[in-house]
């Protein structure tokens, strides 16, 4: 029972100033639930310009990422490393990211597709959807009017051609060229490029000149012609593999006419190449240099170079050095390099540890999907991740990853639209049918929608009505 003086005082105050207190009961809630109402307590995002990736797990806010928008402000380099074991969503992330980037008119993407599915690369469905024919490098089809890439294509500078030839030979031999072998290769290449002008020079011309060097080249260095021939013998044998060995047909002729380097998406289908053979790093080297000299141009386009199974690059010292130069050069011309690797130990403990460290250092964005605890701790040490992020990596569910964007670390759930889902699904061989997968996906989306609707109803009923109390 209130005393008469308090009643009179309240009545007089209300008469002068109006009623100032609410009569609604306060809402009891937890700090976790209150964060959904007071969003400034959530982790800061990366801005609102770029490609939508999904939702930040703890706040529910949309997560937007674009290396071209962030470069120079929040990112020192536009390159990106994606890590994680199979089946956790790396492939789906890459594909949706590329498709969403291509909605911008000034974007262009090259993909090195090393994964196979249904007799073709796993990017085949996306290429078909965009009306693009993948560039399929296949030794079995190369002799039957298959795709060819010529390392001596005139569109590549003579310096670039010689550098590419050296890289091919060093990758195949497993060690660098000595001065004598390098000299034999240089004089053979110089003679071929100077004398063959009526057509594209090809590798057969180089092999022939190594076997039969010109006397002038020997006399210029005051050495015997037989010595020059002996110096170039091992080089000729290595190049002969591309001419008459297991890789014949793909690189020993003029570049196939009709390869459209102005298409928004260019897919190199490497799925027919044995990924554990020496052929894969050789292919990576050839494609990398060929793109460097024919695709990357100062035309203000923003280009993305995405490499599946990127350990083939980073684990070979000679190919890693080539791509390291490409990354440094491409950054000035708007190139974002995306490397997809299953395990960081595949590269940091390999033969090219020094080169791998340099490439990893240039990747200012790192996305880590679920890994085993030991691998997660090793990854955290190498990448400098905070302790809390390392601890949750083993427990991440498919589609959720730790994103480290130049020190801004957040946990992000990747969202896939209904239109994208049939294009990014890459494990049909492990299921009865894609129809069953679609039905399961529909059921999952319906459950997620129902849960979100219940949460929204709860907020509206129990928090919306108490706005003044919370304030």
Coordinates of C-alpha atoms in Angstrom, one line a residue:
X1 CA 0.0 0.0 0.0
X2 CA 1.6 3.3 -1.1
X3 CA 1.6 6.2 1.3
X4 CA -0.7 9.2 0.5
X5 CA 2.3 11.6 -0.1
X6 CA 3.8 9.3 -2.8
X7 CA 0.5 9.1 -4.6
X8 CA 0.0 12.9 -4.5
X9 CA 3.6 13.4 -5.7
X10 CA 3.2 11.0 -8.7
X11 CA -0.1 12.6 -9.6
X12 CA 1.4 16.1 -9.6
X13 CA 4.5 15.0 -11.6
X14 CA 2.3 13.3 -14.2
X15 CA 0.2 16.4 -14.5
X16 CA 3.2 18.6 -15.2
X17 CA 5.5 16.3 -17.3
X18 CA 3.3 13.5 -18.4
X19 CA 3.7 9.8 -17.5
X20 CA 7.4 8.9 -17.8
X21 CA 7.5 5.3 -16.5
X22 CA 6.3 2.2 -18.3
X23 CA 4.0 -0.2 -16.6
X24 CA 5.1 -3.2 -18.8
X25 CA 7.0 -6.0 -17.0
X26 CA 10.7 -6.3 -18.0
X27 CA 11.9 -9.2 -20.1
X28 CA 14.3 -11.7 -18.6
X29 CA 16.9 -12.9 -21.2
X30 CA 20.5 -14.0 -21.6
X31 CA 23.4 -12.0 -23.0
X32 CA 23.6 -14.3 -26.0
X33 CA 19.9 -13.6 -26.9
X34 CA 20.3 -9.9 -26.2
X35 CA 23.1 -9.7 -28.8
X36 CA 20.6 -10.4 -31.5
X37 CA 18.7 -7.2 -30.5
X38 CA 21.8 -5.1 -30.0
X39 CA 23.9 -5.9 -33.1
X40 CA 26.8 -3.6 -32.4
X41 CA 28.1 -6.3 -30.0
X42 CA 28.7 -8.6 -32.9
X43 CA 32.0 -8.9 -34.7
X44 CA 32.7 -6.2 -37.3
X45 CA 32.2 -7.3 -41.0
X46 CA 34.2 -6.5 -44.1
X47 CA 31.9 -3.9 -45.5
X48 CA 28.8 -4.1 -47.7
X49 CA 30.4 -4.1 -51.2
X50 CA 31.3 -7.3 -53.0
X51 CA 30.2 -10.9 -53.1
X52 CA 27.8 -12.4 -50.6
X53 CA 29.4 -15.5 -49.0
X54 CA 26.8 -16.3 -46.3
X55 CA 26.3 -15.5 -42.6
X56 CA 28.6 -14.9 -39.7
X57 CA 27.7 -17.7 -37.3
X58 CA 27.7 -15.9 -34.0
X59 CA 25.8 -12.7 -35.0
X60 CA 23.8 -13.9 -38.0
X61 CA 24.9 -10.9 -40.0
X62 CA 25.5 -11.3 -43.7
X63 CA 29.2 -11.9 -44.6
X64 CA 30.5 -10.1 -47.8
X65 CA 33.9 -10.6 -49.2
X66 CA 35.7 -9.2 -52.3
X67 CA 39.5 -8.9 -52.5
X68 CA 39.3 -6.2 -55.1
X69 CA 37.1 -4.0 -52.9
X70 CA 39.3 -4.6 -49.8
X71 CA 42.7 -4.4 -51.5
X72 CA 44.7 -1.5 -50.2
X73 CA 42.5 -0.8 -47.2
X74 CA 42.0 -4.0 -45.3
X75 CA 44.0 -6.3 -47.6
X76 CA 47.7 -6.0 -48.5
X77 CA 47.3 -8.6 -51.2
X78 CA 44.2 -10.0 -53.0
X79 CA 45.3 -13.7 -52.9
X80 CA 43.4 -16.4 -51.1
X81 CA 44.2 -19.8 -49.6
X82 CA 41.4 -22.3 -49.0
X83 CA 42.1 -25.3 -46.7
X84 CA 40.2 -28.3 -45.5
X85 CA 39.5 -32.0 -45.9
X86 CA 37.2 -33.3 -48.6
X87 CA 33.5 -33.2 -48.1
X88 CA 33.4 -30.0 -46.0
X89 CA 32.3 -27.5 -48.7
X90 CA 35.5 -26.2 -50.3
X91 CA 34.3 -27.0 -53.8
X92 CA 30.9 -25.5 -53.3
X93 CA 32.4 -22.3 -51.9
X94 CA 34.8 -21.9 -54.9
X95 CA 32.0 -22.4 -57.5
X96 CA 29.5 -20.1 -55.9
X97 CA 32.2 -17.5 -55.4
X98 CA 33.1 -17.6 -59.1
X99 CA 29.5 -17.5 -60.3
X100 CA 28.7 -14.5 -58.0
X101 CA 31.9 -12.7 -59.1
X102 CA 31.0 -13.1 -62.7
X103 CA 27.8 -11.1 -62.1
X104 CA 30.2 -8.1 -62.2
X105 CA 31.0 -7.0 -65.7
X106 CA 34.7 -6.3 -65.2
X107 CA 35.5 -9.8 -63.8
X108 CA 37.2 -12.7 -65.6
X109 CA 38.1 -16.1 -64.2
X110 CA 40.5 -18.9 -65.1
X111 CA 40.1 -22.3 -63.4
X112 CA 42.6 -25.1 -63.4
X113 CA 40.2 -28.0 -62.8
X114 CA 42.1 -31.1 -61.6
X115 CA 39.1 -33.0 -60.2
X116 CA 37.2 -35.5 -62.3
X117 CA 33.5 -36.3 -62.2
X118 CA 31.4 -38.3 -64.7
X119 CA 34.2 -38.4 -67.2
X120 CA 34.8 -34.6 -67.2
X121 CA 36.1 -31.9 -64.9
X122 CA 33.8 -30.9 -62.0
X123 CA 33.5 -27.4 -63.4
X124 CA 31.9 -28.8 -66.6
X125 CA 28.3 -28.1 -65.4
X126 CA 29.1 -24.5 -64.6
X127 CA 30.8 -24.0 -68.0
X128 CA 27.8 -25.5 -69.8
X129 CA 25.5 -23.2 -67.8
X130 CA 27.5 -20.2 -69.0
X131 CA 27.7 -21.5 -72.6
X132 CA 31.5 -22.1 -72.4
X133 CA 33.5 -25.1 -73.7
X134 CA 36.3 -26.2 -71.3
X135 CA 39.8 -26.5 -72.6
X136 CA 40.3 -30.2 -72.0
X137 CA 43.9 -31.3 -72.0
X138 CA 43.9 -35.0 -72.6
X139 CA 46.9 -37.1 -73.8
X140 CA 44.5 -39.7 -75.3
X141 CA 42.6 -37.2 -77.3
X142 CA 45.4 -34.8 -78.2
X143 CA 46.4 -36.7 -81.3
X144 CA 42.8 -36.8 -82.5
X145 CA 42.3 -33.0 -83.0
X146 CA 42.5 -32.4 -79.3
X147 CA 43.5 -29.1 -77.5
X148 CA 47.1 -28.0 -77.9
X149 CA 49.0 -25.2 -76.1
X150 CA 52.3 -24.3 -77.8
X151 CA 55.1 -23.2 -75.4
X152 CA 56.6 -21.4 -78.4
X153 CA 53.5 -19.6 -79.3
X154 CA 54.5 -16.2 -80.8
X155 CA 52.1 -14.5 -78.3
X156 CA 54.6 -15.4 -75.6
X157 CA 57.8 -13.3 -75.6
X158 CA 61.0 -15.0 -76.5
X159 CA 62.2 -14.4 -72.9
X160 CA 59.0 -16.0 -71.6
X161 CA 59.4 -19.0 -74.0
X162 CA 63.0 -19.7 -72.8
X163 CA 61.9 -19.4 -69.1
X164 CA 59.0 -21.8 -69.8
X165 CA 61.3 -24.3 -71.5
X166 CA 63.7 -24.2 -68.6
X167 CA 60.9 -24.7 -66.1
X168 CA 59.5 -27.7 -68.0
X169 CA 62.9 -29.4 -68.1
X170 CA 63.7 -28.6 -64.4
X171 CA 60.4 -30.0 -63.2
X172 CA 60.9 -33.2 -65.3
X173 CA 64.5 -33.7 -64.2
X174 CA 63.9 -32.7 -60.5
X175 CA 66.9 -30.4 -60.4
X176 CA 68.0 -27.2 -62.0
X177 CA 69.8 -26.9 -65.3
X178 CA 73.6 -26.4 -65.1
X179 CA 75.2 -23.7 -67.2
X180 CA 76.2 -26.0 -70.0
X181 CA 72.8 -27.5 -70.5
X182 CA 71.3 -24.0 -70.2
X183 CA 73.6 -22.7 -72.9
X184 CA 72.7 -25.5 -75.3
X185 CA 69.0 -24.8 -74.8
X186 CA 69.5 -21.1 -75.2
X187 CA 71.3 -21.3 -78.5
X188 CA 68.8 -23.9 -79.9
X189 CA 65.9 -21.7 -78.9
X190 CA 67.5 -18.6 -80.4
X191 CA 68.2 -20.4 -83.7
X192 CA 64.6 -21.7 -84.0
X193 CA 62.9 -18.4 -83.2
X194 CA 65.2 -16.5 -85.6
X195 CA 64.9 -18.8 -88.6
X196 CA 61.4 -20.2 -88.5
X197 CA 59.1 -17.3 -89.5
X198 CA 56.6 -18.8 -91.9
X199 CA 54.8 -20.8 -89.1
X200 CA 54.7 -21.2 -85.3
X201 CA 57.9 -22.8 -84.0
X202 CA 57.2 -26.1 -82.1
X203 CA 59.0 -28.2 -79.6
X204 CA 60.1 -30.6 -82.4
X205 CA 62.2 -27.8 -83.8
X206 CA 63.9 -27.4 -80.5
X207 CA 64.6 -31.1 -80.1
X208 CA 66.0 -31.3 -83.6
X209 CA 68.3 -28.3 -83.0
X210 CA 69.6 -29.8 -79.7
X211 CA 70.5 -33.0 -81.5
X212 CA 72.1 -31.1 -84.3
X213 CA 73.5 -27.8 -83.0
X214 CA 74.8 -25.2 -85.4
X215 CA 78.6 -24.8 -85.7
X216 CA 78.3 -21.0 -85.3
X217 CA 77.0 -21.3 -81.8
X218 CA 79.9 -23.5 -80.8
X219 CA 82.4 -21.2 -82.5
X220 CA 81.0 -18.2 -80.7
X221 CA 81.9 -19.8 -77.4
X222 CA 85.1 -21.3 -78.7
X223 CA 84.0 -24.9 -77.9
X224 CA 83.7 -28.0 -80.0
X225 CA 80.4 -28.8 -81.7
X226 CA 80.4 -32.2 -80.1
X227 CA 80.5 -30.6 -76.7
X228 CA 77.5 -28.5 -77.4
X229 CA 75.6 -31.6 -78.6
X230 CA 76.5 -33.5 -75.4
X231 CA 75.5 -30.6 -73.2
X232 CA 72.0 -30.6 -74.8
X233 CA 71.4 -34.3 -74.9
X234 CA 69.6 -34.6 -71.5
X235 CA 67.5 -31.5 -72.4
X236 CA 66.5 -33.1 -75.7
X237 CA 65.5 -36.3 -74.0
X238 CA 63.2 -34.5 -71.6
X239 CA 61.5 -32.4 -74.3
X240 CA 61.2 -35.6 -76.4
X241 CA 58.7 -36.8 -73.8
X242 CA 56.4 -33.9 -74.8
X243 CA 56.9 -34.7 -78.5
X244 CA 56.9 -38.5 -78.6
X245 CA 56.2 -39.7 -75.1
X246 CA 53.2 -40.0 -72.7
X247 CA 52.4 -36.3 -73.1
X248 CA 52.6 -36.2 -76.8
X249 CA 50.0 -34.2 -78.7
X250 CA 49.2 -31.5 -76.1
X251 CA 52.2 -29.2 -76.5
X252 CA 54.0 -30.2 -79.7
X253 CA 52.0 -28.3 -82.3
X254 CA 50.5 -24.8 -82.9
X255 CA 48.1 -23.5 -80.3
X256 CA 44.6 -24.7 -81.1
X257 CA 42.6 -22.0 -82.9
X258 CA 39.5 -20.8 -81.2
X259 CA 40.5 -20.6 -77.5
X260 CA 38.7 -17.6 -76.3
X261 CA 40.8 -15.7 -73.8
X262 CA 38.1 -13.0 -73.7
X263 CA 35.4 -15.3 -72.3
X264 CA 34.3 -14.4 -68.7
X265 CA 35.2 -18.0 -67.6
X266 CA 38.1 -20.1 -68.9
X267 CA 38.3 -23.7 -67.6
X268 CA 41.4 -25.8 -68.2
X269 CA 40.1 -29.4 -67.6
X270 CA 43.0 -31.4 -66.3
X271 CA 40.9 -34.2 -65.0
X272 CA 42.2 -36.8 -67.5
X273 CA 45.8 -36.2 -66.3
X274 CA 47.2 -38.5 -63.6
X275 CA 47.5 -36.0 -60.7
X276 CA 50.3 -38.0 -59.1
X277 CA 52.5 -38.1 -62.2
X278 CA 55.2 -35.6 -63.2
X279 CA 52.8 -34.5 -66.0
X280 CA 50.7 -32.4 -63.6
X281 CA 53.3 -29.9 -62.5
X282 CA 54.6 -29.7 -66.1
X283 CA 51.0 -28.8 -67.1
X284 CA 50.7 -26.3 -64.3
X285 CA 54.0 -24.6 -65.5
X286 CA 53.0 -24.5 -69.1
X287 CA 49.5 -23.2 -68.4
X288 CA 50.8 -20.6 -65.9
X289 CA 53.3 -19.1 -68.2
X290 CA 51.0 -19.2 -71.2
X291 CA 48.4 -17.3 -69.2
X292 CA 50.9 -14.8 -67.9
X293 CA 51.9 -13.8 -71.4
X294 CA 48.5 -14.1 -73.2
X295 CA 45.8 -13.5 -70.6
X296 CA 46.9 -11.0 -68.0
X297 CA 46.8 -7.6 -69.6
X298 CA 46.7 -4.0 -68.3
X299 CA 43.0 -3.5 -69.4
X300 CA 41.6 -2.7 -65.9
X301 CA 39.8 -6.0 -65.7
X302 CA 39.8 -7.8 -62.4
X303 CA 41.0 -11.4 -62.9
X304 CA 40.7 -14.5 -60.7
X305 CA 43.1 -17.4 -61.2
X306 CA 41.7 -20.4 -59.2
X307 CA 43.8 -23.6 -58.9
X308 CA 42.4 -26.9 -57.7
X309 CA 44.9 -29.3 -56.1
X310 CA 47.3 -26.4 -55.8
X311 CA 49.9 -28.5 -54.0
X312 CA 51.1 -29.6 -57.4
X313 CA 52.2 -26.0 -57.8
X314 CA 53.5 -25.2 -54.3
X315 CA 55.2 -28.6 -53.8
X316 CA 57.5 -28.2 -56.8
X317 CA 60.3 -25.6 -56.3
X318 CA 60.5 -24.6 -60.0
X319 CA 56.7 -24.3 -60.5
X320 CA 56.4 -22.5 -57.2
X321 CA 59.0 -19.9 -58.2
X322 CA 57.1 -19.4 -61.5
X323 CA 53.8 -18.8 -59.7
X324 CA 55.4 -16.7 -57.1
X325 CA 56.6 -14.3 -59.9
X326 CA 53.1 -14.5 -61.4
X327 CA 51.5 -13.4 -58.1
X328 CA 53.9 -10.5 -57.7
X329 CA 53.4 -9.4 -61.3
X330 CA 49.7 -10.0 -61.4
X331 CA 48.9 -8.0 -58.3
X332 CA 49.8 -4.8 -60.2
X333 CA 47.3 -5.8 -63.0
X334 CA 44.4 -6.8 -60.8
X335 CA 44.9 -10.6 -60.4
X336 CA 43.6 -12.6 -57.4
X337 CA 45.2 -16.0 -57.0
X338 CA 43.0 -18.6 -55.3
X339 CA 44.9 -21.8 -54.1
X340 CA 42.8 -24.8 -52.9
X341 CA 44.7 -27.3 -50.8
X342 CA 43.5 -30.2 -48.6
X343 CA 46.3 -30.1 -46.0
X344 CA 48.8 -27.4 -45.2
X345 CA 51.3 -30.2 -44.4
X346 CA 51.2 -31.2 -48.1
X347 CA 53.2 -28.0 -48.9
X348 CA 55.1 -26.8 -45.8
X349 CA 56.8 -30.2 -45.4
X350 CA 57.5 -30.7 -49.1
X351 CA 60.5 -30.1 -51.3
X352 CA 59.5 -26.5 -51.9
X353 CA 59.1 -25.4 -48.2
X354 CA 60.8 -22.0 -48.8
X355 CA 58.8 -21.2 -51.9
X356 CA 55.6 -22.4 -50.2
X357 CA 56.2 -20.1 -47.3
X358 CA 56.5 -17.2 -49.7
X359 CA 53.3 -18.0 -51.5
X360 CA 51.4 -18.5 -48.2
X361 CA 52.7 -15.1 -47.0
X362 CA 51.2 -13.4 -50.0
X363 CA 47.7 -15.0 -49.3
X364 CA 46.1 -12.3 -47.0
X365 CA 42.9 -14.3 -47.0
X366 CA 42.7 -17.8 -45.5
X367 CA 39.6 -20.0 -45.2
X368 CA 39.9 -23.1 -43.1
X369 CA 37.3 -25.9 -43.1
X370 CA 37.2 -28.8 -40.7
X371 CA 40.5 -30.6 -40.1
X372 CA 41.6 -33.2 -37.6
X373 CA 42.9 -31.7 -34.3
X374 CA 46.6 -32.3 -35.0
X375 CA 46.3 -30.8 -38.5
X376 CA 44.3 -27.8 -37.1
X377 CA 47.1 -27.1 -34.5
X378 CA 49.7 -27.3 -37.2
X379 CA 47.7 -25.0 -39.5
X380 CA 47.2 -22.5 -36.6
X381 CA 50.9 -22.3 -36.0
X382 CA 51.8 -21.7 -39.6
X383 CA 49.0 -19.2 -40.3
X384 CA 49.1 -17.5 -36.9
X385 CA 45.5 -18.2 -36.0
X386 CA 44.1 -17.2 -32.6
X387 CA 43.7 -20.1 -30.1
X388 CA 39.9 -20.0 -30.1
X389 CA 39.8 -20.5 -33.9
X390 CA 42.2 -23.4 -33.8
X391 CA 40.1 -25.1 -31.1
X392 CA 36.9 -25.0 -33.1
X393 CA 38.3 -26.1 -36.4
X394 CA 38.0 -29.9 -35.7
X395 CA 34.3 -29.4 -34.7
X396 CA 33.2 -27.4 -37.7
X397 CA 30.3 -28.9 -39.7
X398 CA 30.2 -28.9 -43.5
X399 CA 29.7 -25.5 -45.0
X400 CA 31.1 -23.6 -42.0
X401 CA 34.7 -22.3 -42.0
X402 CA 37.0 -20.0 -40.1
X403 CA 37.8 -17.0 -42.2
X404 CA 41.0 -15.0 -41.6
X405 CA 41.0 -11.8 -43.7
X406 CA 44.3 -10.1 -42.7
X407 CA 43.7 -10.7 -39.0
X408 CA 39.9 -10.3 -39.0
X409 CA 38.9 -13.8 -37.9
X410 CA 35.3 -14.9 -38.1
X411 CA 33.3 -18.1 -38.4
X412 CA 31.1 -18.1 -41.5
X413 CA 28.4 -20.3 -42.8
X414 CA 28.4 -20.5 -46.6
X415 CA 24.9 -20.2 -48.1
X416 CA 23.9 -21.8 -51.4
X417 CA 20.9 -20.7 -53.4
X418 CA 18.5 -23.1 -55.0
X419 CA 19.8 -22.1 -58.5
X420 CA 23.4 -22.8 -57.5
X421 CA 22.8 -26.1 -55.7
X422 CA 22.6 -28.4 -58.7
X423 CA 25.7 -26.8 -60.3
X424 CA 28.0 -27.1 -57.2
X425 CA 27.0 -30.6 -56.1
X426 CA 30.1 -32.7 -56.8
X427 CA 29.6 -36.1 -55.1
X428 CA 26.8 -37.7 -57.1
X429 CA 28.9 -40.8 -57.5
X430 CA 28.5 -41.5 -53.8
X431 CA 24.7 -41.2 -53.8
X432 CA 21.8 -43.1 -55.4
X433 CA 20.6 -40.2 -57.5
X434 CA 20.7 -36.5 -57.7
X435 CA 16.9 -36.5 -57.3
X436 CA 17.3 -38.0 -53.8
X437 CA 19.9 -35.4 -52.9
X438 CA 17.6 -32.6 -54.1
X439 CA 14.7 -34.0 -52.0
X440 CA 17.0 -34.2 -48.9
X441 CA 18.2 -30.7 -49.6
X442 CA 14.6 -29.4 -49.9
X443 CA 13.8 -31.0 -46.5
X444 CA 16.9 -29.5 -44.9
X445 CA 16.0 -26.0 -46.2
X446 CA 12.4 -26.3 -45.0
X447 CA 13.6 -27.3 -41.5
X448 CA 16.0 -24.3 -41.5
X449 CA 13.3 -22.0 -42.6
X450 CA 10.9 -23.2 -40.0
X451 CA 13.5 -22.7 -37.3
X452 CA 14.2 -19.2 -38.5
X453 CA 10.5 -18.4 -38.5
X454 CA 10.1 -19.7 -34.9
X455 CA 13.1 -17.6 -33.8
X456 CA 11.6 -14.5 -35.5
X457 CA 8.2 -15.1 -33.8
X458 CA 9.9 -15.5 -30.4
X459 CA 11.8 -12.2 -30.8
X460 CA 8.6 -10.4 -32.0
X461 CA 6.5 -11.7 -29.2
X462 CA 8.9 -11.5 -26.2
X463 CA 11.3 -8.8 -27.2
X464 CA 9.5 -6.5 -29.7
X465 CA 6.7 -5.8 -27.2
X466 CA 9.3 -4.8 -24.6
X467 CA 11.3 -2.3 -26.6
X468 CA 11.2 0.5 -24.1
X469 CA 12.1 -1.9 -21.2
X470 CA 15.2 -3.2 -23.0
X471 CA 16.2 0.4 -24.0

